[in-house]
Short mmCIF file of C-alpha atoms in Angstrom, two decimals:
data_model
loop_
_atom_site.label_atom_id
_atom_site.label_comp_id
_atom_site.label_asym_id
_atom_site.label_seq_id
_atom_site.Cartn_x
_atom_site.Cartn_y
_atom_site.Cartn_z
CA MET A 614 -6.03 14.18 16.23
CA ASN A 615 -3.41 11.52 16.32
CA THR A 616 -1.34 11.49 13.44
CA LYS A 617 -1.61 7.86 12.52
CA ILE A 618 -5.36 8.37 12.36
CA ALA A 619 -4.81 11.44 10.09
CA ILE A 620 -2.41 9.50 7.73
CA ILE A 621 -4.90 6.57 7.52
CA CYS A 622 -7.71 9.15 6.55
CA CYS A 623 -6.05 10.97 4.32
CA VAL A 624 -5.21 7.78 2.33
CA VAL A 625 -8.89 6.67 2.43
CA ILE A 626 -9.71 9.97 1.07
CA PHE A 627 -7.23 9.95 -1.68
CA VAL A 628 -8.24 6.41 -2.76
CA VAL A 629 -11.83 7.41 -2.89
CA ILE A 630 -11.15 10.48 -4.91
CA ALA A 631 -8.96 8.45 -6.94
CA GLY A 632 -11.15 5.85 -7.51
CA ASP A 633 -8.32 3.72 -8.18
CA GLN A 634 -9.79 0.04 -8.43
CA ALA A 635 -8.98 -2.12 -11.46
CA GLU A 636 -8.46 -5.64 -12.41
CA VAL A 637 -5.07 -6.93 -13.31
CA ALA A 638 -4.79 -9.63 -15.86
CA ARG A 639 -2.22 -11.68 -14.01
CA GLY A 640 -3.90 -13.70 -11.57
CA ALA A 641 -6.97 -11.98 -11.57
CA VAL A 642 -5.87 -9.72 -8.51
CA SER A 643 -8.53 -6.94 -7.85
CA CYS A 644 -6.17 -3.68 -7.19
CA ASN A 645 -7.62 -1.92 -4.34
CA PRO A 646 -5.18 0.10 -2.36
CA LEU A 647 -7.51 -0.15 0.69
CA GLN A 648 -6.70 -3.82 0.82
CA LEU A 649 -3.30 -2.54 2.36
CA SER A 650 -4.93 -0.72 5.25
CA PRO A 651 -3.63 -3.62 7.67
CA CYS A 652 -0.12 -2.23 6.71
CA ALA A 653 -0.90 1.60 7.77
CA SER A 654 0.22 1.45 11.34
CA ALA A 655 3.52 -0.55 10.24
CA ILE A 656 4.04 1.93 7.43
CA THR A 657 3.63 5.05 9.59
CA SER A 658 5.55 3.96 12.55
CA SER A 659 8.27 1.54 13.78
CA SER A 660 5.94 -1.38 14.48
CA LYS A 661 6.47 -4.77 12.69
CA PRO A 662 3.98 -5.48 10.24
CA SER A 663 1.39 -7.96 10.96
CA ALA A 664 0.94 -11.24 9.32
CA THR A 665 -2.20 -9.92 7.52
CA CYS A 666 -0.60 -6.80 6.37
CA CYS A 667 2.24 -9.28 4.82
CA ALA A 668 -0.35 -11.57 3.22
CA LYS A 669 -2.42 -8.51 1.76
CA LEU A 670 0.80 -6.98 0.62
CA LYS A 671 2.03 -9.99 -1.15
CA GLU A 672 -1.88 -10.45 -2.68
CA GLN A 673 -1.54 -6.74 -3.97
CA ARG A 674 2.37 -7.02 -5.22
CA PRO A 675 1.06 -7.12 -9.16
CA CYS A 676 -0.75 -3.48 -8.34
CA LEU A 677 2.26 -2.15 -6.52
CA CYS A 678 3.60 -0.55 -9.58
CA GLN A 679 -0.38 0.98 -10.67
CA TYR A 680 -0.42 2.42 -7.13
CA MET A 681 3.40 3.97 -7.48
CA ARG A 682 2.01 5.78 -10.81
CA ASN A 683 -0.91 7.47 -8.75
CA PRO A 684 -0.11 10.80 -7.42
CA ASN A 685 -2.06 10.23 -4.47
CA LEU A 686 -0.87 7.13 -3.51
CA GLN A 687 2.87 7.02 -4.33
CA LYS A 688 4.17 9.17 -1.60
CA PHE A 689 2.80 6.55 0.80
CA ILE A 690 4.17 3.69 -1.55
CA LYS A 691 7.35 5.01 -2.14
CA SER A 692 7.91 5.90 1.42
CA SER A 693 11.11 4.65 3.51
CA GLY A 694 8.24 2.98 5.76
CA ALA A 695 6.77 1.07 2.71
CA LYS A 696 10.21 -0.14 1.72
CA LYS A 697 10.62 -1.31 5.49
CA VAL A 698 7.14 -3.17 5.79
CA ALA A 699 8.24 -4.87 2.18
CA SER A 700 11.58 -5.96 3.43
CA SER A 701 10.21 -7.11 6.58
CA CYS A 702 7.58 -8.93 4.96
CA ARG A 703 10.26 -10.52 2.67
CA ILE A 704 8.50 -9.20 -0.43
CA PRO A 705 10.81 -7.55 -2.89
CA TYR A 706 10.14 -3.62 -3.34
CA PRO A 707 8.66 -3.16 -6.85
CA LYS A 708 11.21 -1.63 -9.61
CA CYS A 709 8.74 -0.01 -11.77
#
C-alpha cells in the first residue's frame, strides 16, 4: 500500500474514532479535521500545498489548538510537514 494512502487512512480512522467534531464560538467554525484532507499530500511529502489546502487551513485555524490536544491528531498537526504547509500558506503556526 502506498505510504501516503496509508497515512491518510490512519488519519481518517483516528478522526472517526476520536469523534472530534465541535463548534468553536469564534466565527462558528465547524471543527472537523477531515476538512484538512486537501493538505494530506503536502504534509506527508515535499509537494506544495494547493490553494484549496491553504483555504481550508485558514478556515480551520481556530481549531488547530484543539486538534493539537487530541493524541490521535497531534502527531500530524505538530509534524514538520504541517509546519511547512502552514508556512507555505502564510498562516502562522499556532502557539497553544
